[in-house]
XYZ file of C-alpha atoms in Angstrom:
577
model
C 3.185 0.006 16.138
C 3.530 -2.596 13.355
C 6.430 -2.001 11.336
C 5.784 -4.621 8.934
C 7.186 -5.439 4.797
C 4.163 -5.188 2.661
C 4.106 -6.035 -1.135
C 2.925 -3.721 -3.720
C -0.356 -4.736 -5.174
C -0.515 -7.451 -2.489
C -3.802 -6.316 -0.629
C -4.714 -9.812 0.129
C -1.362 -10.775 1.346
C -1.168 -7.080 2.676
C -4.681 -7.396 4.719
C -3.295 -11.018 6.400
C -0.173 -9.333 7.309
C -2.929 -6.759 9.327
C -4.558 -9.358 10.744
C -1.714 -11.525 11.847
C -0.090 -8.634 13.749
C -3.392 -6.867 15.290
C -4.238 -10.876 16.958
C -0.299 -10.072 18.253
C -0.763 -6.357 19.470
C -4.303 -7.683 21.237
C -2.508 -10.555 23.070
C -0.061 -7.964 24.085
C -2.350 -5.984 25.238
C -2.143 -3.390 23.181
C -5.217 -0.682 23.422
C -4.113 0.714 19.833
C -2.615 -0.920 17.101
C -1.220 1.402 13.962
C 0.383 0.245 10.242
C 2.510 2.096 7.722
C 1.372 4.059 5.066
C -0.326 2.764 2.128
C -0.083 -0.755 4.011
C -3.272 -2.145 2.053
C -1.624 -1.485 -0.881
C 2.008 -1.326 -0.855
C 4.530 1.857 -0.606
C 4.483 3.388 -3.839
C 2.359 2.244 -5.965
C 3.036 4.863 -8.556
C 1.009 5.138 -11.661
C -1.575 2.525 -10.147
C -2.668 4.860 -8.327
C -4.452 6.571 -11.577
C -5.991 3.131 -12.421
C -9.627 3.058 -11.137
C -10.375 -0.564 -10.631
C -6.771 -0.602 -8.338
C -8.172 2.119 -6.189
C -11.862 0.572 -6.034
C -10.329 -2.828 -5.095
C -8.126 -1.064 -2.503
C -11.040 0.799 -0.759
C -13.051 -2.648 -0.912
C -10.054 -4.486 0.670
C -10.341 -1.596 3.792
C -13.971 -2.890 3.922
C -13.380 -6.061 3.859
C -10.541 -5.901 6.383
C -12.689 -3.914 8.891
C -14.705 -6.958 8.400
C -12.421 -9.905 8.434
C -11.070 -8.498 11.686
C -14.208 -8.159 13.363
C -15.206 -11.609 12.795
C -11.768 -13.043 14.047
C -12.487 -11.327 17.659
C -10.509 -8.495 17.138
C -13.328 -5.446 17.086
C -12.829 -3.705 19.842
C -9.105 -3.064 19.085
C -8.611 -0.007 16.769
C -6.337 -0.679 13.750
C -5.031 2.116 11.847
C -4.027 1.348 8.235
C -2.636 3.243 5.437
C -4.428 2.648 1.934
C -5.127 4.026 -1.578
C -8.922 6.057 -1.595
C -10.261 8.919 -3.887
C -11.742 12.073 -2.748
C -15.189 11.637 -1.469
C -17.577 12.605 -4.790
C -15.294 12.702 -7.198
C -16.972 11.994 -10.218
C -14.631 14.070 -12.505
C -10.984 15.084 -12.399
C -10.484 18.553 -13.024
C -7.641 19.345 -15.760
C -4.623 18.980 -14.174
C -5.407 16.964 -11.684
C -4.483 13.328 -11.498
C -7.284 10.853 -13.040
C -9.974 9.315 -10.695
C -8.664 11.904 -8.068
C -6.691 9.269 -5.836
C -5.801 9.928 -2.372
C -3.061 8.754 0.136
C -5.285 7.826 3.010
C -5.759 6.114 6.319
C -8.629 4.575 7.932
C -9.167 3.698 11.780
C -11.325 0.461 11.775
C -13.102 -0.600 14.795
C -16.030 -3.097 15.131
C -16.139 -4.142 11.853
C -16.388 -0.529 10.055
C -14.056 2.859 9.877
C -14.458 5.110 12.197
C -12.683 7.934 9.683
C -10.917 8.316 6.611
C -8.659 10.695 5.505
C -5.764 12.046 3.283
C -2.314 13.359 3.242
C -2.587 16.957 2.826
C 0.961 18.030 2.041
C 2.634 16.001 -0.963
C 6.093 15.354 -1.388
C 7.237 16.474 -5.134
C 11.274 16.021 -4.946
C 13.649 13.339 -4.578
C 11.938 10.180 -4.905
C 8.337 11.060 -4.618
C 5.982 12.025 -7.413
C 2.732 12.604 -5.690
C 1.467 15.579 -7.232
C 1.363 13.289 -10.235
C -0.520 10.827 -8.407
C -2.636 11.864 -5.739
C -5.226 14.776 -4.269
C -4.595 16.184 -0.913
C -6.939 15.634 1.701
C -7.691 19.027 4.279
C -8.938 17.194 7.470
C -7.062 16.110 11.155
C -9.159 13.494 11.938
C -8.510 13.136 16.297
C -10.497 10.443 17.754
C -11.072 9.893 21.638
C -9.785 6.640 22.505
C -10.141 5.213 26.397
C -10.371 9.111 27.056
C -7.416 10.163 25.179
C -7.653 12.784 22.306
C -5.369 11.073 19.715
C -4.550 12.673 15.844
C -3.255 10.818 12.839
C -1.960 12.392 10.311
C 0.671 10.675 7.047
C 3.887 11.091 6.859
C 4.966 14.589 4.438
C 1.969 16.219 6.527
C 5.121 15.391 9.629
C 8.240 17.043 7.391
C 6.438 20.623 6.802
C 5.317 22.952 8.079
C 1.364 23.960 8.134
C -1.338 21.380 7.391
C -3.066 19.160 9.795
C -0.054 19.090 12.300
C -0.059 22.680 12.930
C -3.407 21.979 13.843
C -3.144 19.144 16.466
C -2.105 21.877 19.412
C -5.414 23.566 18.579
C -7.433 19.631 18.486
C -6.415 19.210 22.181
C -5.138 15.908 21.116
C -2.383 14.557 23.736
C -1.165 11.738 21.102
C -0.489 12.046 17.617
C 0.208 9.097 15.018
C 1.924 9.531 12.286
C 1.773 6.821 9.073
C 4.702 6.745 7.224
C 6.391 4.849 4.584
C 9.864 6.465 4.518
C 12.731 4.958 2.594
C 16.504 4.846 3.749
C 19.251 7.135 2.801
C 22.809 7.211 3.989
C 24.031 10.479 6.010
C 20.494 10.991 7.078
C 22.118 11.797 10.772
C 19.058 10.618 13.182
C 16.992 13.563 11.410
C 13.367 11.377 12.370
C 13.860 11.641 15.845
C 15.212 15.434 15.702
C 11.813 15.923 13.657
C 9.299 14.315 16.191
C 10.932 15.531 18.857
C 10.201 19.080 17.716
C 6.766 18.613 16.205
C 6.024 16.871 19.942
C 6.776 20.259 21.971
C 5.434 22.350 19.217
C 1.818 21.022 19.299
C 2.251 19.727 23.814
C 1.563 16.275 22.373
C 3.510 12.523 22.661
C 4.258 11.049 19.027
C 3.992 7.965 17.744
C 6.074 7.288 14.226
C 5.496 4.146 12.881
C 7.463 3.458 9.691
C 7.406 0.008 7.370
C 10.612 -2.029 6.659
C 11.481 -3.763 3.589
C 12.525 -3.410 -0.377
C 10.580 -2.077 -3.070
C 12.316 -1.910 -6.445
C 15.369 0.723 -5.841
C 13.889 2.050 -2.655
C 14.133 0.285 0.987
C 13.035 0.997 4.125
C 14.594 0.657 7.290
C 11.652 0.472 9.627
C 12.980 2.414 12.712
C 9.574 3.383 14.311
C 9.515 5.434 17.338
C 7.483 7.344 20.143
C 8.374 10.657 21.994
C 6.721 12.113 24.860
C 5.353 15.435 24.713
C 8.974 16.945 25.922
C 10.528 15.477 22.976
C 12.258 12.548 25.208
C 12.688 9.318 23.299
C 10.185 6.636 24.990
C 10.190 3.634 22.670
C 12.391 2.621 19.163
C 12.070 0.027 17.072
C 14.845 -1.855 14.896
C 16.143 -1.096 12.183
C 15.762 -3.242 8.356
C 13.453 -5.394 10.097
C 9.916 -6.176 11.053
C 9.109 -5.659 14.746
C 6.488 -5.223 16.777
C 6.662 -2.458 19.020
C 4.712 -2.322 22.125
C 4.412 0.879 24.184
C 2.913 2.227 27.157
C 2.233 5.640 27.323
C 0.688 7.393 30.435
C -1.194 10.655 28.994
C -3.491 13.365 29.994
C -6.651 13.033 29.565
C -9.123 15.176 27.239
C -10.543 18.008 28.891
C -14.695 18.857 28.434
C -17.272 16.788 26.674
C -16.283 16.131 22.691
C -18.392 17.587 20.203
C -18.524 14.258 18.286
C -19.098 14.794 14.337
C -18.610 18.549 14.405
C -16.059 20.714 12.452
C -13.605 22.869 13.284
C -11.290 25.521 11.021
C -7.687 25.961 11.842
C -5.632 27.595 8.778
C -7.426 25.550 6.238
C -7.436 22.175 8.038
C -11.079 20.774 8.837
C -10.868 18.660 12.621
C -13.006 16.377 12.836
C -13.530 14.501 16.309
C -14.887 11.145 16.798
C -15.611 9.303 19.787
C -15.041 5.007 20.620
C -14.694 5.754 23.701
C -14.920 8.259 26.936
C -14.042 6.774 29.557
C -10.145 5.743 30.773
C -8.538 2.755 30.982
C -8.019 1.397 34.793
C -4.483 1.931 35.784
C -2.546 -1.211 35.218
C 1.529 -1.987 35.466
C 2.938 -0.665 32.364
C 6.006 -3.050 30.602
C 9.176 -1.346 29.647
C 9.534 0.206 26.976
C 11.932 -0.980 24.298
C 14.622 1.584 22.251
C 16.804 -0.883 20.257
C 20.144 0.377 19.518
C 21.316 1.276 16.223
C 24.010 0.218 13.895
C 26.867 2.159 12.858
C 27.043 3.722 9.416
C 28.602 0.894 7.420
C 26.568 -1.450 9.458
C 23.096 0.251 8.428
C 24.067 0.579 4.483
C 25.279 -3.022 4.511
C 22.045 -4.138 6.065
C 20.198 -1.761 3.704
C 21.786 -3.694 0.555
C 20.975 -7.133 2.046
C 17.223 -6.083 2.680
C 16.674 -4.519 -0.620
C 18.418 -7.713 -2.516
C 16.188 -9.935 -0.685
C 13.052 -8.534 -1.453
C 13.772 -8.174 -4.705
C 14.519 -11.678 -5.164
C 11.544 -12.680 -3.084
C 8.368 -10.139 -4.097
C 9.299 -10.547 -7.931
C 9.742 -14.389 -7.063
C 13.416 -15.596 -8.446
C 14.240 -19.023 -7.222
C 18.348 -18.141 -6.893
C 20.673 -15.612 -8.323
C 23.478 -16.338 -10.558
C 26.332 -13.265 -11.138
C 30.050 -13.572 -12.438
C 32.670 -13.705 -10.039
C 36.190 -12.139 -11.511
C 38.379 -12.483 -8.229
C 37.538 -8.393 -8.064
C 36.196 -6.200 -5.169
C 32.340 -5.814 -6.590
C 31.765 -8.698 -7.808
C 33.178 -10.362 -4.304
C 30.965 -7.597 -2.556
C 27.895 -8.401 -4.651
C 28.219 -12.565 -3.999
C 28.323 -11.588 0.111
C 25.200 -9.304 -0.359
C 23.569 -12.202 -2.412
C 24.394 -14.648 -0.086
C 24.150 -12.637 3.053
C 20.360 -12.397 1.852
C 19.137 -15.345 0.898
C 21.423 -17.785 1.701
C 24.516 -19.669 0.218
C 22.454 -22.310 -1.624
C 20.456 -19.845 -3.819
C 23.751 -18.294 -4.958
C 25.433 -19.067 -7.901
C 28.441 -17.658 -9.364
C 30.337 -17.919 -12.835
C 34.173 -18.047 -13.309
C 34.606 -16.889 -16.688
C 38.412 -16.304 -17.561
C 39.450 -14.895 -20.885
C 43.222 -14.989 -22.263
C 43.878 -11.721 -20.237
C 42.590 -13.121 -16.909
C 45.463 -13.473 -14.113
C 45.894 -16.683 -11.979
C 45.256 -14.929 -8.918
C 42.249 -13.550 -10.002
C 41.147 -17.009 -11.092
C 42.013 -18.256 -7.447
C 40.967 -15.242 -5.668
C 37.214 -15.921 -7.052
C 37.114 -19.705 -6.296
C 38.616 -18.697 -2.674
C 35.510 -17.353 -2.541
C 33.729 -19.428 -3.399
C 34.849 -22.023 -0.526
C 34.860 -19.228 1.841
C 31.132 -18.936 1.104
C 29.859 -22.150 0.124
C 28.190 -20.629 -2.680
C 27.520 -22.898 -5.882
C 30.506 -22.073 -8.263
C 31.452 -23.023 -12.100
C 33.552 -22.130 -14.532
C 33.210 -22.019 -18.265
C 35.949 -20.483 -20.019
C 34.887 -17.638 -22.298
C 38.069 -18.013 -24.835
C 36.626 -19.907 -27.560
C 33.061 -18.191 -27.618
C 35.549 -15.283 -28.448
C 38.171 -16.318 -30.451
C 34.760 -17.851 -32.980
C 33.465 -14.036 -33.064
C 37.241 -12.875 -33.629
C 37.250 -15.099 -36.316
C 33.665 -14.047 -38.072
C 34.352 -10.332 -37.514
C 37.908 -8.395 -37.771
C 38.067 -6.200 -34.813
C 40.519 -5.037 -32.234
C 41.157 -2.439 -29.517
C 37.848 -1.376 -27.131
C 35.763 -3.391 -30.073
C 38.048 -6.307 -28.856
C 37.362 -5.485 -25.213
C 34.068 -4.934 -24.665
C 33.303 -7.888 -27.100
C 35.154 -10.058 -23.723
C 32.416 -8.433 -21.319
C 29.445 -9.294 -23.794
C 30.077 -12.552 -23.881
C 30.239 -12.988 -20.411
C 27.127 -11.357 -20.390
C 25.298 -13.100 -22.606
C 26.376 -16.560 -21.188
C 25.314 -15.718 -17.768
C 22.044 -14.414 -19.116
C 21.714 -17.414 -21.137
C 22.182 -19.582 -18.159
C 19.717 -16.992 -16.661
C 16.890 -18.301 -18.977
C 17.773 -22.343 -18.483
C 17.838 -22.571 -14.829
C 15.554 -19.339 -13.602
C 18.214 -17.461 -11.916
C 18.001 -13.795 -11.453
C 21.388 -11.913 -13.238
C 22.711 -9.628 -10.581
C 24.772 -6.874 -12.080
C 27.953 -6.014 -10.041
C 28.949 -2.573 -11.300
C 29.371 0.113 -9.009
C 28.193 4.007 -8.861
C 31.539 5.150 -9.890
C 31.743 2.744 -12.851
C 27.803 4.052 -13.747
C 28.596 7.407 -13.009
C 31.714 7.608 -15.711
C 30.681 5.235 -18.136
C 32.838 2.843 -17.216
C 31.152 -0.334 -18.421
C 30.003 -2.505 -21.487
C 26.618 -1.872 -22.079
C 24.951 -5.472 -23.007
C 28.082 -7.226 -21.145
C 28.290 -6.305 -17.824
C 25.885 -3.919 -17.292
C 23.894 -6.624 -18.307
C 20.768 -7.965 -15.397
C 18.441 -7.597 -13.574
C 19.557 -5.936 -10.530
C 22.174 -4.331 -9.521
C 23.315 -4.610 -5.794
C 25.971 -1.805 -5.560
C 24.543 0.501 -7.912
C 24.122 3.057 -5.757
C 27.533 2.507 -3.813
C 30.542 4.657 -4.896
C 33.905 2.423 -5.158
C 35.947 3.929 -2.458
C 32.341 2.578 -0.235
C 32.691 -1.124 -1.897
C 36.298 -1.508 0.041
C 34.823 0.028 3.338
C 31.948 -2.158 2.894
C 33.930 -4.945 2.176
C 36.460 -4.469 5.115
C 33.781 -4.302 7.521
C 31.994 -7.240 6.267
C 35.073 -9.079 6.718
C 35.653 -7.418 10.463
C 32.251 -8.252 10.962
C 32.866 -12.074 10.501
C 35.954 -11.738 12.860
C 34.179 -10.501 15.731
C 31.777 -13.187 15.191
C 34.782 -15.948 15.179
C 34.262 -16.701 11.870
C 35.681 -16.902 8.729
C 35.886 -13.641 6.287
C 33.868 -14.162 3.675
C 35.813 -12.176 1.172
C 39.768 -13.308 0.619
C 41.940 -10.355 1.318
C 43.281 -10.244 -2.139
C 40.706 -8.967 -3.747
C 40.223 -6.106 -1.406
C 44.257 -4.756 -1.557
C 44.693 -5.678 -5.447
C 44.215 -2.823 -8.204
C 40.945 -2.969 -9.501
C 41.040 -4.204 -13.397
C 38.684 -5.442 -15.671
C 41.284 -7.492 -17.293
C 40.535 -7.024 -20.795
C 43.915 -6.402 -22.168
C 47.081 -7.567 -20.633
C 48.423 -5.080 -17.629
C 45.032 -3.460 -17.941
C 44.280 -1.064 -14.174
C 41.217 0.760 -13.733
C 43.507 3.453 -13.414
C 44.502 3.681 -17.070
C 41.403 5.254 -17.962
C 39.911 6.586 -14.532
C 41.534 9.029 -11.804
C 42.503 7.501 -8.095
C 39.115 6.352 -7.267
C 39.625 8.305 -4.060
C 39.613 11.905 -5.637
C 37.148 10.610 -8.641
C 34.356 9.736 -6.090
C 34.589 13.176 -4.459
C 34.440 15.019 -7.669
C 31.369 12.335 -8.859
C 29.412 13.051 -5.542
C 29.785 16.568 -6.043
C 28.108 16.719 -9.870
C 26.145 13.877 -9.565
C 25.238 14.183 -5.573
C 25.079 18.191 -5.626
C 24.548 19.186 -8.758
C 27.154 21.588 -8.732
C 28.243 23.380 -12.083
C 31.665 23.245 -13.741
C 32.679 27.067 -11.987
C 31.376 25.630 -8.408
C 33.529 21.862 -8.933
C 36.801 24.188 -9.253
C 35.801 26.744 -6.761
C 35.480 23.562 -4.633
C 39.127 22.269 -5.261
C 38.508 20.100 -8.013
C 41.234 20.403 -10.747
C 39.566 22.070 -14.091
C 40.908 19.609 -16.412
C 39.873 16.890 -14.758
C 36.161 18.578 -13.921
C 35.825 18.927 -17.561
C 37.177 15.161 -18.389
C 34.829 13.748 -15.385
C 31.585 15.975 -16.949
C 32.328 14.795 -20.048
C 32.282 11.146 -18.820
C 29.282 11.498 -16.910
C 27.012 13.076 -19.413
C 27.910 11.185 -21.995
C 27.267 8.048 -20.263
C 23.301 9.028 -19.570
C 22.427 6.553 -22.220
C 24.084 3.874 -21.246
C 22.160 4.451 -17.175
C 18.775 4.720 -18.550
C 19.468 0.917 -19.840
C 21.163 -0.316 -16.435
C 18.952 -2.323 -14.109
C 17.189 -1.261 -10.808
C 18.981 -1.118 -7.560
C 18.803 -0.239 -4.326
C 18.852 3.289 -3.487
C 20.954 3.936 -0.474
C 22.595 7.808 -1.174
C 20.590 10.971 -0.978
C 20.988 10.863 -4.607
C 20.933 8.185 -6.556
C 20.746 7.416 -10.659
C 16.996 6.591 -11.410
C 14.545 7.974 -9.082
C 15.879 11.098 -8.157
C 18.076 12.080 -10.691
C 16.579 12.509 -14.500
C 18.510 14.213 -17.215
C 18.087 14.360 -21.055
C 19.820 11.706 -23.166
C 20.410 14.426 -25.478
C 22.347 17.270 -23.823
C 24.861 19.856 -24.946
C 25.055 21.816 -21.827
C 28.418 23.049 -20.408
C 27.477 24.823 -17.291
């Protein structure tokens, strides 16, 4: 199981990264060797799925793959690979249907050719996922006899409900089912994957093998965590988690009963099985290696790690040299410079010290403390005159005054952006997004945004175990303990606290999560404790800040709802319910 990082739109890079890890799973020994979902292509590919030449050149990279692996003396090892096809004669799209009739597919290539095709049948529609907009279901269980074994593969969604080609596999006779998958990470998820093979193993008498990719791709990430069960729903094998692995298991299984009837048909509630044979007789019994189940971090652990992957990828698929963000001597913007450097290193880190008239000496200090602590390039230009020239050009005061602070910061470190290369991370956190609590063009301003998805009362935890982290290592905390205990403040008018203008962050994230997590309405916030003036001040806040979200850069999703991808509400919206 090759739980490998592919790019998006990548298929030659993509179709290496096959090749590289099949030579590995055949000098393990490996009899099968099984990718991620869409691996050809990248995990999602959204709307290039509806662009014809994208899915032509995907099902010619399969070809060519089936190919290039054949003629590097790996044929006889079947390679199962995730990839973007269309629905076999589809030389129309019927009206609502999406154009070119794309399909989520896999193919199992052997000896220089695919052995099958086919296509996700059930097609995820919530959350994240779009698919009805992008893809045709496919109706067939393709189960393939392998050294004797009866093995099924099926794609991820077809896994999560109920019906389709799984329901199918106890009636194939298959003793193994593979499942594709290219599942991203969300916090509180429990260990819901293995809960879900476990049962979908002793439903259809069958062992499972989950192989999931790893890696960033715009706000989503994926944490990898592949695993196997045996047909009792007993974990066998388990893979790491936010990075790539090979995972090597031996599985002893029964084998298939009767002679196959090779290229037939069968019906079971709507799902065509198709059976194909490479080969009939078993494998000779040989000393099996232990099988591996990596352990798994704890809950800040595994979000932390989640930020780091997603920043890294970002950085690397789109191809940013470094990263440059402001440092204030706060909490996020500490957080966001550890994430940074945690990720790519201390060298391709640069932060900005940009104090104002209203900035504190400690928070001056605080931020170059950091900046030792993490041997991260540092600078400081001093914002006051850039301000006190638009002061004098324009007569303003109060938030005008304010926000005109954060806007010059912003534009300066997206200026400096555009001279040296650097990618702009944005530092703002969910509660900050969520509220409105932010100057749109200033420091909202970038082009990602580490903590988006992270609520405040998460950036301390976060930041306190980072730091514990360090200590158990014997090293040095990378963030100075000031800026974790200090009130949060932007510092744009002397005395300023977060707190003049926001709730204890500790009773505004629980109210947030609860509208913005749950949906719930104003009548269910009270009936759940909140207090009804402040549920009517905090839905005012949040719905008038949609505006200033849709214009807030990507980042990585790490709640079960997040603001872009799963959550999409009209700009325009006088509802009060």
């Amino acid at each position: 199981m090759a739980q490998v990082n592919p790019t998006v739109g990548d298929l030659e890079g993509n179709c290496g990264i096959v090749v590289e890890h099949a030579r590995r799973a055949a000098e393990a020994g490996a009899h099968l060797v099984v990718f991620p979902e869409m691996m050809v292509t990248g995990y999602p590919v959204e709307d290039l799925a509806l662009r014809r030449t994208f899915v032509d050149a995907s099902i010619e990279a399969v070809h060519a793959l089936a190919g290039r692996l054949s003629s590097e003396g790996l044929g006889e090892l079947p390679v199962a690979v995730g990839y973007l096809s269309r629905r076999r004669g589809a030389a129309t799209t019927a009206l609502g249907q999406p154009v070119g009739a794309p399909q989520n597919a896999v193919a199992l290539l052997h000896r220089g050719r695919a052995v099958f095709t086919s296509a996700k049948h059930h097609l995820p529609n919530y959350g994240v996922f779009d698919e009805f907009r992008h893809f045709v279901p496919g109706d067939v269980l393709p189960v393939v006899r392998l050294h004797g074994i009866d093995t099924a593969f099926v794609v991820c969604e077809d896994l999560w409900q109920d019906g389709g080609p799984v329901a199918a596999v106890r009636e194939s006779g298959a003793t193994l089912l593979v499942v594709l998958n290219g599942s991203p990470y969300e916090r509180d998820k429990g260990d819901a994957r293995l809960e879900l093979c476990a049962r979908r193993a002793r439903e259809a008498d069958v062992a499972l093998a989950y192989v999931n990719m790893v890696g960033g791709q715009d706000e989503l990430v994926f944490d990898g965590d592949s695993l196997v069960v045996d047909a009792a729903g007993d974990l066998v094998a388990r893979a790491p988690r936010f990075e790539e692995a090979l995972l090597v298991a031996d599985l002893e299984l029964p084998g298939a009963e009767g002679p196959g009837m090779w290229g037939a048909a069968a019906e079971a509630d709507g799902i065509t099985i198709e059976r194909h044979l490479i080969s009939d007789s078993p494998l000779p019994p040989y000393r099996p290696l232990p099988n591996p189940v990596a352990p798994r971090p704890d809950d800040l652990g595994e979000v932390y790690a989640a930020l780091v992957l997603a920043t890294r990828d970002y950085v690397r698929k789109n191809r940013f040299p470094s990263v440059i963000l402001g440092l204030s001597g706060g909490i996020d913007s500490a957080l966001t410079a550890t994430i940074a450097a945690d990720a790519l290193g201390p060298e391709r880190v640069h932060g900005v010290l940009m104090p104002s008239r209203y900035s504190s000496d400690h928070s001056v200090s605080d931020a170059e403390e950091l900046v030792r602590r993490q041997g991260i390039n540092g600078r400081t230009v001093a914002v006051g005159p850039m301000i006190e020239a638009f002061e004098k050009a324009v007569e303003i005061d109060g938030l005008a005054a304010e926000n005109l602070q954060a806007r010059v910061r912003g534009q300066l470190l997206m200026t400096l952006s555009n001279q040296e290369g650097h990618l702009v991370l944005t530092t703002g956190n969910k509660s900050e997004l969520a509220s409105g609590y932010s100057t749109l063009y200033g420091d909202s301003a970038g082009g990602f945004a580490p903590i988006k998805d992270v609520w405040k009362t998460l950036v301390w935890e976060l930041a306190r175990w980072r730091n514990a982290e360090a200590e158990r290592l014997g090293r040095t905390p990378p963030i100075p303990e000031e800026s974790i205990t200090k009130p949060p403040s932007a510092e744009l008018r002397p005395g300023q606290l977060d707190t003049d203008s926001l709730p204890d962050y500790q009773i505004l994230d629980a109210l947030l999560d609860d509208y913005v997590g749950t949906d719930l309405g104003r009548a269910e916030l009270v009936a759940a404790g909140h207090h009804p003036e402040l549920v009517d001040r905090v839905i005012r806040m949040v719905d008038r800040a949609e505006y200033k979200r849709r214009q807030y850069p990507p980042g990585p999703k790490i709640s079960k709802r997040n603001f872009g991808r799963d959550r999409r509400l009209p700009i325009t919206n006088r509802s009060t319910v």
